[in-house]
Amino acid sequence: MRLALAQLVRALHGAILLFVLLAPLLARSVTVLILHVGLLLALLMHWVTSQHYCVLSLLESKLRGIDYEDDFLNAVLKPLFGFGVSNRLAYAVTLGLLVVSVARI
């Protein structure tokens, strides 16, 4: 049961990540871009208020019984780029995508 829940959390995390990365580049609707801006603002607020931890990563790591550093994003980024996600990288990419969405609105 825990593994199934962890898989569900990972799928949700993946869907959110795809939306965050692709919406500012592919969206043709202002409504989607406004939703993207709202999500990114909420995401930034969440990171700041939770000491830079992602609730989905924490939940998945608890369900899988692994360290937080072995979470979804690090599992994706380390094999591709040789490094995991850092707070600076996460904030920089998020702010960059926020700027793109605002500019497109």
Coordinates of C-alpha atoms in Angstrom, one line a residue:
M1 CA 0.0 0.0 0.0
R2 CA 2.8 2.4 0.9
L3 CA 4.5 1.8 -2.4
A4 CA 1.3 2.4 -4.4
L5 CA 0.9 5.7 -2.5
A6 CA 4.5 6.6 -3.2
Q7 CA 4.0 5.9 -6.9
L8 CA 0.9 8.2 -6.8
V9 CA 2.8 11.0 -5.1
R10 CA 5.6 10.6 -7.7
A11 CA 3.1 10.7 -10.6
L12 CA 1.5 13.9 -9.1
H13 CA 5.0 15.4 -8.7
G14 CA 5.8 14.5 -12.3
A15 CA 2.6 16.1 -13.6
I16 CA 3.2 19.3 -11.7
L17 CA 6.8 19.4 -12.8
L18 CA 5.8 19.0 -16.5
F19 CA 3.2 21.7 -16.1
V20 CA 5.7 24.1 -14.4
L21 CA 8.3 23.5 -17.1
L22 CA 6.1 23.3 -20.3
A23 CA 3.2 25.7 -19.7
P24 CA 5.2 29.0 -20.2
L25 CA 6.5 27.6 -23.5
L26 CA 3.5 25.8 -24.9
A27 CA 0.4 27.5 -23.5
R28 CA -1.8 29.2 -26.0
S29 CA -4.3 30.4 -23.4
V30 CA -3.9 33.3 -21.1
T31 CA -5.9 31.4 -18.5
V32 CA -3.3 28.6 -18.5
L33 CA -0.5 31.2 -18.1
I34 CA -2.4 32.9 -15.2
L35 CA -2.8 29.5 -13.5
H36 CA 0.9 28.9 -14.1
V37 CA 1.8 32.2 -12.4
G38 CA -0.4 31.4 -9.5
L39 CA 1.0 28.0 -9.0
L40 CA 4.6 29.3 -9.2
L41 CA 3.8 32.0 -6.6
A42 CA 2.2 29.4 -4.3
L43 CA 5.2 27.1 -4.9
L44 CA 7.7 29.8 -4.0
M45 CA 5.7 30.7 -0.8
H46 CA 5.6 27.0 0.1
W47 CA 9.3 26.6 -0.2
V48 CA 10.1 29.7 1.8
T49 CA 7.7 28.8 4.6
S50 CA 8.8 25.2 4.7
Q51 CA 12.5 25.9 4.9
H52 CA 13.0 25.0 1.2
Y53 CA 11.5 21.5 1.5
C54 CA 8.9 20.2 -0.9
V55 CA 6.0 18.5 0.8
L56 CA 5.6 16.0 -2.0
S57 CA 9.3 15.0 -1.8
L58 CA 9.0 14.7 2.0
L59 CA 5.9 12.5 1.6
E60 CA 7.4 10.3 -1.0
S61 CA 10.7 9.8 0.9
K62 CA 8.7 8.9 4.1
L63 CA 6.5 6.4 2.1
R64 CA 9.5 4.8 0.4
G65 CA 11.7 4.9 3.5
I66 CA 14.5 6.8 1.7
D67 CA 16.5 9.9 2.4
Y68 CA 15.0 13.2 1.3
E69 CA 18.0 13.7 -1.0
D70 CA 17.0 10.6 -3.0
D71 CA 13.6 12.1 -3.9
F72 CA 11.9 12.4 -7.2
L73 CA 13.8 15.4 -8.7
N74 CA 17.2 14.2 -7.6
A75 CA 16.3 10.7 -9.0
V76 CA 15.6 12.4 -12.3
L77 CA 18.3 15.0 -12.4
K78 CA 21.3 13.0 -11.1
P79 CA 21.3 10.4 -13.9
L80 CA 20.8 13.1 -16.6
F81 CA 23.1 15.8 -15.5
G82 CA 25.4 14.3 -12.8
F83 CA 24.0 16.6 -10.1
G84 CA 20.9 16.9 -8.1
V85 CA 18.6 19.9 -7.5
S86 CA 19.8 22.7 -5.3
N87 CA 17.8 25.4 -3.7
R88 CA 19.5 28.0 -5.8
L89 CA 18.8 26.1 -9.0
A90 CA 15.2 25.5 -8.1
Y91 CA 14.6 29.1 -7.2
A92 CA 16.4 30.4 -10.4
V93 CA 14.5 28.1 -12.7
T94 CA 11.1 28.8 -11.0
L95 CA 11.7 32.6 -11.2
G96 CA 12.8 32.4 -14.8
L97 CA 9.7 30.4 -15.7
L98 CA 7.6 32.9 -13.8
V99 CA 9.1 35.8 -15.8
V100 CA 8.3 34.0 -19.0
S101 CA 4.7 33.4 -18.1
V102 CA 4.2 37.0 -16.9
A103 CA 5.8 38.3 -20.1
R104 CA 3.5 36.1 -22.3
I105 CA 0.4 37.3 -20.4

